Coordinates of C-alpha atoms and ligand atoms in Angstrom, one line a residue:
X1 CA 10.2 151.1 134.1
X2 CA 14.1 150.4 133.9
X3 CA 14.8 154.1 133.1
X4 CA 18.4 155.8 133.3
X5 CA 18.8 157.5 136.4
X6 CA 15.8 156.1 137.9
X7 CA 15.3 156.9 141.6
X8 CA 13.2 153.8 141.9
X9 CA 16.0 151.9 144.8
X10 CA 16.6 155.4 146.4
X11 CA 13.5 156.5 147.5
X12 CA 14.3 156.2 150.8
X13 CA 17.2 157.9 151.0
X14 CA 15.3 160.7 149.2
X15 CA 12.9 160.1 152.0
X16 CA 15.5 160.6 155.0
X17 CA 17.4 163.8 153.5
X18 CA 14.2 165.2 152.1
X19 CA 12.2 165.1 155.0
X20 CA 15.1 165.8 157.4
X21 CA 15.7 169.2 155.9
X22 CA 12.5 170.1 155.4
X23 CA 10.3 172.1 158.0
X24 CA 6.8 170.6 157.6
X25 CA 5.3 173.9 157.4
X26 CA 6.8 173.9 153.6
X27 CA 4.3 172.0 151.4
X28 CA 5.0 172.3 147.7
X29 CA 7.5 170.0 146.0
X30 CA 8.7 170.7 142.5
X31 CA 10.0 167.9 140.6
X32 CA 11.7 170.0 138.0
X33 CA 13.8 166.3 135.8
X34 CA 10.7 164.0 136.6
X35 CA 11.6 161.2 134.4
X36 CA 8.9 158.0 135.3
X37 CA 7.2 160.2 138.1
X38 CA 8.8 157.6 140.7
X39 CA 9.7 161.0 143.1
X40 CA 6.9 162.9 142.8
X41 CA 4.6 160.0 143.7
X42 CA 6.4 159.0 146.6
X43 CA 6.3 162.5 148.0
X44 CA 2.3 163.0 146.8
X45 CA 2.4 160.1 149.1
X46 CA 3.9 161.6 152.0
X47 CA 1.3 164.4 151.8
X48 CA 3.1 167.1 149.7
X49 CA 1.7 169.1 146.7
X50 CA 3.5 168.1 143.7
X51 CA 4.6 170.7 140.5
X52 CA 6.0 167.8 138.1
X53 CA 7.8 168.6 134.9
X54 CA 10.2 167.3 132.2
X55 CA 11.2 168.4 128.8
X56 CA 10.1 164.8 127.1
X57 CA 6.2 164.4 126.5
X58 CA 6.6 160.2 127.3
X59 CA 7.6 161.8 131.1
X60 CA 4.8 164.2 130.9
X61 CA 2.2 161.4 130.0
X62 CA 3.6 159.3 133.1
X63 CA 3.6 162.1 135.1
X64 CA 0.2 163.3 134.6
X65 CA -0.7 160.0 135.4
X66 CA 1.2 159.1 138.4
X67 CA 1.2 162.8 140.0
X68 CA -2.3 164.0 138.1
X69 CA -4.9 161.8 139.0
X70 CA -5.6 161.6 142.1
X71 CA -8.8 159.4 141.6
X72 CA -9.1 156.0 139.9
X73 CA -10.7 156.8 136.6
X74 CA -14.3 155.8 136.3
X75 CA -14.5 155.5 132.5
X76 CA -18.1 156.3 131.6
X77 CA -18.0 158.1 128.9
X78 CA -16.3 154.8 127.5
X79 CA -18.3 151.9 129.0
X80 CA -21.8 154.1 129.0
X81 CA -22.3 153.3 125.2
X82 CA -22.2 150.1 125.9
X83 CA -20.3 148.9 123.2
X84 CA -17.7 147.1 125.4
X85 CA -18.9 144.0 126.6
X86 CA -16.3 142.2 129.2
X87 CA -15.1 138.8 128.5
X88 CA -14.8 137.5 131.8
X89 CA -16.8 138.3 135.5
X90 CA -14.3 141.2 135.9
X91 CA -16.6 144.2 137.1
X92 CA -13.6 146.6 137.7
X93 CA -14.3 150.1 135.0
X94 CA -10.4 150.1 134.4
X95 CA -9.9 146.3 134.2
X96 CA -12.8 146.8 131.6
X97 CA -11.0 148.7 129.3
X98 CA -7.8 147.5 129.9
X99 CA -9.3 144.4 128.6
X100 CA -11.1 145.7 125.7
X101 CA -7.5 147.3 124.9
X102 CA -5.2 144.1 125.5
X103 CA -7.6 142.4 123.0
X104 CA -8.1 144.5 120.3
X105 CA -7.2 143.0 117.0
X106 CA -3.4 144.3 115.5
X107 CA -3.4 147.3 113.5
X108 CA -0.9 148.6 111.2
X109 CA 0.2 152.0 111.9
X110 CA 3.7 153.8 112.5
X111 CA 5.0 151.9 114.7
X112 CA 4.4 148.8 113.3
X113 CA 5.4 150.8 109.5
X114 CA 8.9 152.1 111.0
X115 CA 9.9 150.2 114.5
X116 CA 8.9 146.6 113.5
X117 CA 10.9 143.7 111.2
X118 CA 7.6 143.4 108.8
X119 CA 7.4 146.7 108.4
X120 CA 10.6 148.0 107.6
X121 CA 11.5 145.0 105.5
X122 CA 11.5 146.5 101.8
X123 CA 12.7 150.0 103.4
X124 CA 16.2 151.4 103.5
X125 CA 16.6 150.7 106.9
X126 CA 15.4 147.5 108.8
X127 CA 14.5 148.0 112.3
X128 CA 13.4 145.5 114.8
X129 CA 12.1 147.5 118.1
X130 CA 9.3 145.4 118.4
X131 CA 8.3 142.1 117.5
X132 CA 5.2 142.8 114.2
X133 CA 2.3 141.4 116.7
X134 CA 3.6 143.7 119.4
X135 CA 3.7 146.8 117.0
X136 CA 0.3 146.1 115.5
X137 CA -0.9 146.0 119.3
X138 CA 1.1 148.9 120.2
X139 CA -0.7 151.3 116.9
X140 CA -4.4 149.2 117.6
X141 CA -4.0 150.2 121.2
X142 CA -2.7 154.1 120.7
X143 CA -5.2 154.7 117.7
X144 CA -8.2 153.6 120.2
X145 CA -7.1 155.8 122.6
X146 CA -6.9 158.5 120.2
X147 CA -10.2 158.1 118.6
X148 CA -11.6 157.8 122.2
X149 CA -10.5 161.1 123.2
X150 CA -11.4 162.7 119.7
X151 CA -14.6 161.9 120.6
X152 CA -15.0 163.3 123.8
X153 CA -15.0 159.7 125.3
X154 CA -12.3 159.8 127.9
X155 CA -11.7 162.6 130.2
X156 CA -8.2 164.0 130.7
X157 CA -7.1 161.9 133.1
X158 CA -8.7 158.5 131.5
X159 CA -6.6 159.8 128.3
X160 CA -3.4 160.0 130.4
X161 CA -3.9 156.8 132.7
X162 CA -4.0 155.1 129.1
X163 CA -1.5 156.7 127.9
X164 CA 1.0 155.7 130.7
X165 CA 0.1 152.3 130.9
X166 CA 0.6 151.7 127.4
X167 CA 4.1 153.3 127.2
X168 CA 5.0 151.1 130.2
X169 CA 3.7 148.3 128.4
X170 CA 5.5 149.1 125.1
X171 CA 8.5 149.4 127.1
X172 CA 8.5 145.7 128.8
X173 CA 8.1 144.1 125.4
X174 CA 11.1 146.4 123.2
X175 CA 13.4 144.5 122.1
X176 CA 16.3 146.7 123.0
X177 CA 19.3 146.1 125.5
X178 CA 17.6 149.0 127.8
X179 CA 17.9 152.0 126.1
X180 CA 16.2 152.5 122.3
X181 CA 20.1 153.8 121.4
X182 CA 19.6 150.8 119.2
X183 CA 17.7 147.5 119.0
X184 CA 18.6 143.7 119.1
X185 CA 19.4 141.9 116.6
X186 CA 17.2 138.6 117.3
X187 CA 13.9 138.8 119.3
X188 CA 14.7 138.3 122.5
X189 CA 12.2 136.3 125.3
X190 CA 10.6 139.1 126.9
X191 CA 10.1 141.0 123.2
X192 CA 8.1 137.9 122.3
X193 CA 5.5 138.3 125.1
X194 CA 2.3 139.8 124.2
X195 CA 2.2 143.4 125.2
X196 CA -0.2 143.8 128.0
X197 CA -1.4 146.9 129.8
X198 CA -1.0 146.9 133.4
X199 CA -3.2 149.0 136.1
X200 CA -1.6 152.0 137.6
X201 CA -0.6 152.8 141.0
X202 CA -2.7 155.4 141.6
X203 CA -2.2 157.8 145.0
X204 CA -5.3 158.8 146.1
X205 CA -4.7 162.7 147.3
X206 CA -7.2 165.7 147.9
X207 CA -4.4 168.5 146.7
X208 CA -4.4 170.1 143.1
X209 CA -0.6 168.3 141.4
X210 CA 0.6 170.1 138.9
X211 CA 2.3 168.5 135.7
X212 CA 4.5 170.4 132.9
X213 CA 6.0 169.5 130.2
X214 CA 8.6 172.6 129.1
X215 CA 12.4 173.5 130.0
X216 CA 12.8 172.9 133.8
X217 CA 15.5 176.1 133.0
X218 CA 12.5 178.3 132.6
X219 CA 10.5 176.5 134.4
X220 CA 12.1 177.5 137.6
X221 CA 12.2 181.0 136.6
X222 CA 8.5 181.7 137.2
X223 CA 7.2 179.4 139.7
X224 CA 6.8 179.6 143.6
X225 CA 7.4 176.5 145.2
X226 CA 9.0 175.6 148.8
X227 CA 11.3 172.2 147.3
X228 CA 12.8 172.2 144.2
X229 CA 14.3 168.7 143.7
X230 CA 16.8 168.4 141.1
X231 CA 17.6 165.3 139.3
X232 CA 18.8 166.2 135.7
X233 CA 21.2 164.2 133.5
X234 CA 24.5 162.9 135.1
X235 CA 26.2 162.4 131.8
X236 CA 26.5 162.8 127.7
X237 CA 23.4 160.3 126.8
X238 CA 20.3 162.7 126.0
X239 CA 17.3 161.0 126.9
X240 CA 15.6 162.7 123.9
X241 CA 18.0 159.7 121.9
X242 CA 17.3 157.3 124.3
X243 CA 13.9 157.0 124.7
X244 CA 12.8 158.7 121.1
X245 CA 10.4 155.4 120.4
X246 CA 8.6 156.3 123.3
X247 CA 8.3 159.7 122.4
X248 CA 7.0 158.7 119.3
X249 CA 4.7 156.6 120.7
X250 CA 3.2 159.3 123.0
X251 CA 3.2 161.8 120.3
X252 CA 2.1 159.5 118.1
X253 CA 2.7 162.6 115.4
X254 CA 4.5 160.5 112.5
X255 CA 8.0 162.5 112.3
X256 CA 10.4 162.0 109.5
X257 CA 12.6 159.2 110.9
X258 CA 16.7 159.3 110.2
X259 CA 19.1 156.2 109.8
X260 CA 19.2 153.1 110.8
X261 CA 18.4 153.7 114.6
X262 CA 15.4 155.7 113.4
X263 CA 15.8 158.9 115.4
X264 CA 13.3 161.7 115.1
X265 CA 13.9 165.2 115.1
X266 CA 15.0 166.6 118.7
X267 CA 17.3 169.4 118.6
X268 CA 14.4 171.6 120.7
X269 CA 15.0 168.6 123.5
X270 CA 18.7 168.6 124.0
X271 CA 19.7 168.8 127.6
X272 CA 22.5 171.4 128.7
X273 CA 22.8 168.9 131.5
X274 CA 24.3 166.3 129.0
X275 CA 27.2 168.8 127.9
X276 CA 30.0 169.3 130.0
X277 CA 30.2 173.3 129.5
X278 CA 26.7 174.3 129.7
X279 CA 26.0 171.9 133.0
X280 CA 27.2 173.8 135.6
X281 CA 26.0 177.7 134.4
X282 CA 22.7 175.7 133.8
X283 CA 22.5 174.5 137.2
X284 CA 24.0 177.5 139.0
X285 CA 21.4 179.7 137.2
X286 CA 18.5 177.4 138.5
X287 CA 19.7 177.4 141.7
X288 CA 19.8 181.2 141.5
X289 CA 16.5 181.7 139.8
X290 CA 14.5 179.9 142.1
X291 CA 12.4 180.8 144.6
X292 CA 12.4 177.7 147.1
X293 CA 13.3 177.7 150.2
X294 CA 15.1 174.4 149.9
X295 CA 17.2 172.9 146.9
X296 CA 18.3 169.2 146.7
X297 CA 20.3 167.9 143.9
X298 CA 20.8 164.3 142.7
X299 CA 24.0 163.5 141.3
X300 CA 26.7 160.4 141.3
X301 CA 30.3 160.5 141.5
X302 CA 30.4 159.6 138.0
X303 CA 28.8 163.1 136.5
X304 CA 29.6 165.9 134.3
X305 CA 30.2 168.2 137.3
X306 CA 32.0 167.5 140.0
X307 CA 31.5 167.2 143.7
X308 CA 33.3 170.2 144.6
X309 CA 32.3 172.6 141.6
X310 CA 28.8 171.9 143.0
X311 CA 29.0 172.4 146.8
X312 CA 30.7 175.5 145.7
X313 CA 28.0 176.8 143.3
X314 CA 25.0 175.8 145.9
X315 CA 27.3 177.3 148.8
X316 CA 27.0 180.7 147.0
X317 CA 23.7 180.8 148.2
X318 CA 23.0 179.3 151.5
X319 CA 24.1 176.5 154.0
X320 CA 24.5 173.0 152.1
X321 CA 24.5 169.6 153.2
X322 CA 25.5 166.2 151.4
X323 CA 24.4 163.2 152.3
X324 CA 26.0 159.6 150.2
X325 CA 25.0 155.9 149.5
X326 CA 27.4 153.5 148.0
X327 CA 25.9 151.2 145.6
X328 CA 26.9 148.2 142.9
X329 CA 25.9 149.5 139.4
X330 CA 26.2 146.7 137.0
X331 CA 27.0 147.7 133.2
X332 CA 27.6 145.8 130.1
X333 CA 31.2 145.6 128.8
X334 CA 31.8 146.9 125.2
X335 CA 31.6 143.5 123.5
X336 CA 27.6 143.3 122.6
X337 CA 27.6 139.7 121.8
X338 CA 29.2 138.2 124.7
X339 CA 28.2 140.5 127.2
X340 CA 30.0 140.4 130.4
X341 CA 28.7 142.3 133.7
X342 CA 31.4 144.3 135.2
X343 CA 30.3 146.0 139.0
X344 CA 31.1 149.5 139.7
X345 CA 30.9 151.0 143.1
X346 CA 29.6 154.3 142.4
X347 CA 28.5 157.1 145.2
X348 CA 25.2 158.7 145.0
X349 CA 24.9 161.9 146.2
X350 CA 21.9 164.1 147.7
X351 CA 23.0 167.8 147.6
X352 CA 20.5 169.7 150.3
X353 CA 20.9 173.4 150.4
X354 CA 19.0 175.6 152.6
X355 CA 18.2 178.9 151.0
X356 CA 19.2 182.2 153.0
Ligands
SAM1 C1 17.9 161.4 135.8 S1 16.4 161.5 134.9 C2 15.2 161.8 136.1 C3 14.8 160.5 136.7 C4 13.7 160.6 137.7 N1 14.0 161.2 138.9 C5 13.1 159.2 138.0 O1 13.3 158.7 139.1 O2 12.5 158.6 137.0 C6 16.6 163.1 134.2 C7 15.3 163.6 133.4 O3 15.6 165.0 133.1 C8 14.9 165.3 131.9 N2 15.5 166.6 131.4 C9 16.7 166.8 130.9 N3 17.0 168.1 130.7 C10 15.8 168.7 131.0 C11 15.4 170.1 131.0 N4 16.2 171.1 130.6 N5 14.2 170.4 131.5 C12 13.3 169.4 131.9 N6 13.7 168.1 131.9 C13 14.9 167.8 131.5 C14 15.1 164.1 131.1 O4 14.1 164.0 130.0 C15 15.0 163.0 132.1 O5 13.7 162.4 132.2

């Protein structure tokens, strides 16, 4: 998922100052900003246990996906009435009822009512998020899952798996620049493409993940963990406004939408991180509060706080270490219409403290 902030490119570099740091006897990693659940998988991966969390339930569903199941879902309680009869020689449970899903007939529901061009037509606001077939699929798709679960068809981490893979299929067909700040004005090519869920990357693992979906500031407050990686927001742009279809979506809890960008209510999801004087006393009192051993921080030169301000805050409380990696960012210029792609050189950083 092309998600701001995304650690996708970096998990090595994670890797190599993560695992550096770290004494192996220390086993429990909390990813406190989660975001797509990129992080804690890969560290799941390297054998770690893995406390996930993030204040927006679209990151919890992903999460609880990629860092809760450990398993491949069987799906019985789905394919054992017998109801679902594959199309094709396809034998796989999952590709089963990913099948069933990616065929269901469109339905129209809130997203289609409120995020698509038919929908919104006679309203006060027109809004174009998805193409109309892709919102019908989007509510047939979510309302199937719901009804499943009603009925004691899926278990929790069936309910999840289909939950993720539908907000990462809603996602690739959105018909947004990147962010759901606002939509396009035509349907562009890859908005046009039938939605299609996608299997997950499951990592198989025999520890007991744990996946939250609160304030990381509390969070950290009253839980024992060994890591505590941090990777909050660099700048102004609350996610909760960026990615509020896919909240919606997830919810799927029919909120009283506001202007023409359709935003729901979200003051209870406002990040300190995103403003400039409650960033650093946030991240200083996390730092304090927890009870890890080790502390890394992800941050770019381009951030709220500055490099200094934070080897000065972590340095209050142990030795600290920062490793860099130069990369191109490529961002859109101002004009919308004749977008030109101006490179940056930005620094990322990994903050690694080592608490005394
Ligand atoms: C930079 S992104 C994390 C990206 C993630 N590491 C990844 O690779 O996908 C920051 C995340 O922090 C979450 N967030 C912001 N403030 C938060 C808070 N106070 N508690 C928990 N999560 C928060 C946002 O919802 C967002 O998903």
């Amino acid at each position: 998922m092309n998600y701001i902030g995304s650690k996708y490119s970096l998990r090595d570099f994670l890797e190599e100052g993560i695992l550096k740091n770290v004494n192996s006897d220390y086993k429990v990693f909390c990813d406190v900003f989660a975001g797509t659940g990129v992080v804690g998988a890969h560290f799941k991966q390297k054998g770690f246990k893995i406390i996930a969390n993030d204040i927006q339930y679209y990151s919890f569903c992903l999460n609880r996906a990629l860092v809760g199941i450990s398993q491949v879902p069987a799906f019985d309680g789905v394919l054992d009435d017998g109801k679902i009869v594959p199309t094709t020689l396809i034998c796989d449970a999952t590709d089963i009822v990913l099948e069933y899903l990616n065929n269901l007939n469109g339905n129209s529901g809130f997203i289609y009512h409120n995020y698509c061009p038919g929908g919104t037509g006679g309203a006060e606001f027109k809004r174009q998020y998805f193409s109309d077939e892709n919102g019908m699929r989007c509510d047939a798709i979510r309302m199937q899952i719901e009804e499943w679960w009603q009925s004691g068809k899926l278990t929790e981490d069936e309910y999840f798996y289909l939950l993720a893979s539908l907000i990462d299929a809603a996602d690739r067909v959105a018909n947004t620049a990147s962010v759901y700040g606002a939509f396009l004005k035509h349907i562009k090519k890859s908005a046009m493409k039938p939605l299609e869920l996608k299997r997950l990357g499951i990592v198989e693992s025999d520890e007991e993940h744990e996946v939250h979906n609160v304030n990381g500031q509390e969070l950290v407050e009253r839980l024992s963990c060994d890591v505590l990686y941090m990777d909050p927001p660099y700048n102004h742009r609350q996610y909760c406004a960026n990615y509020h279809v896919l909240e919606t979506l997830a919810r799927y809890d029919t909120p009283a939408l506001k202007g023409v960008t359709g935003l729901r209510p979200q003051d209870d999801q406002k990040s300190d991180f995103c403003m400039k004087r409650r960033a650093l006393p946030a991240f200083d009192n996390m730092v304090k509060k927890t009870s890890a051993r080790y502390v890394f921080l992800s941050y770019n030169s381009e951030g709220i706080m500055g490099k200094d301000e934070i080897l000065q805050t972590m340095g209050q409380y142990g030795k600290v270490d920062l490793m860099t990696r130069d990369y191109q960012r490529f961002r859109a210029d101002v004009d919308r219409e004749n977008r030109v792609y101006k490179a940056d050189q930005v620094e990322e950083y990994l903050f690694c403290l080592n608490k005394q």
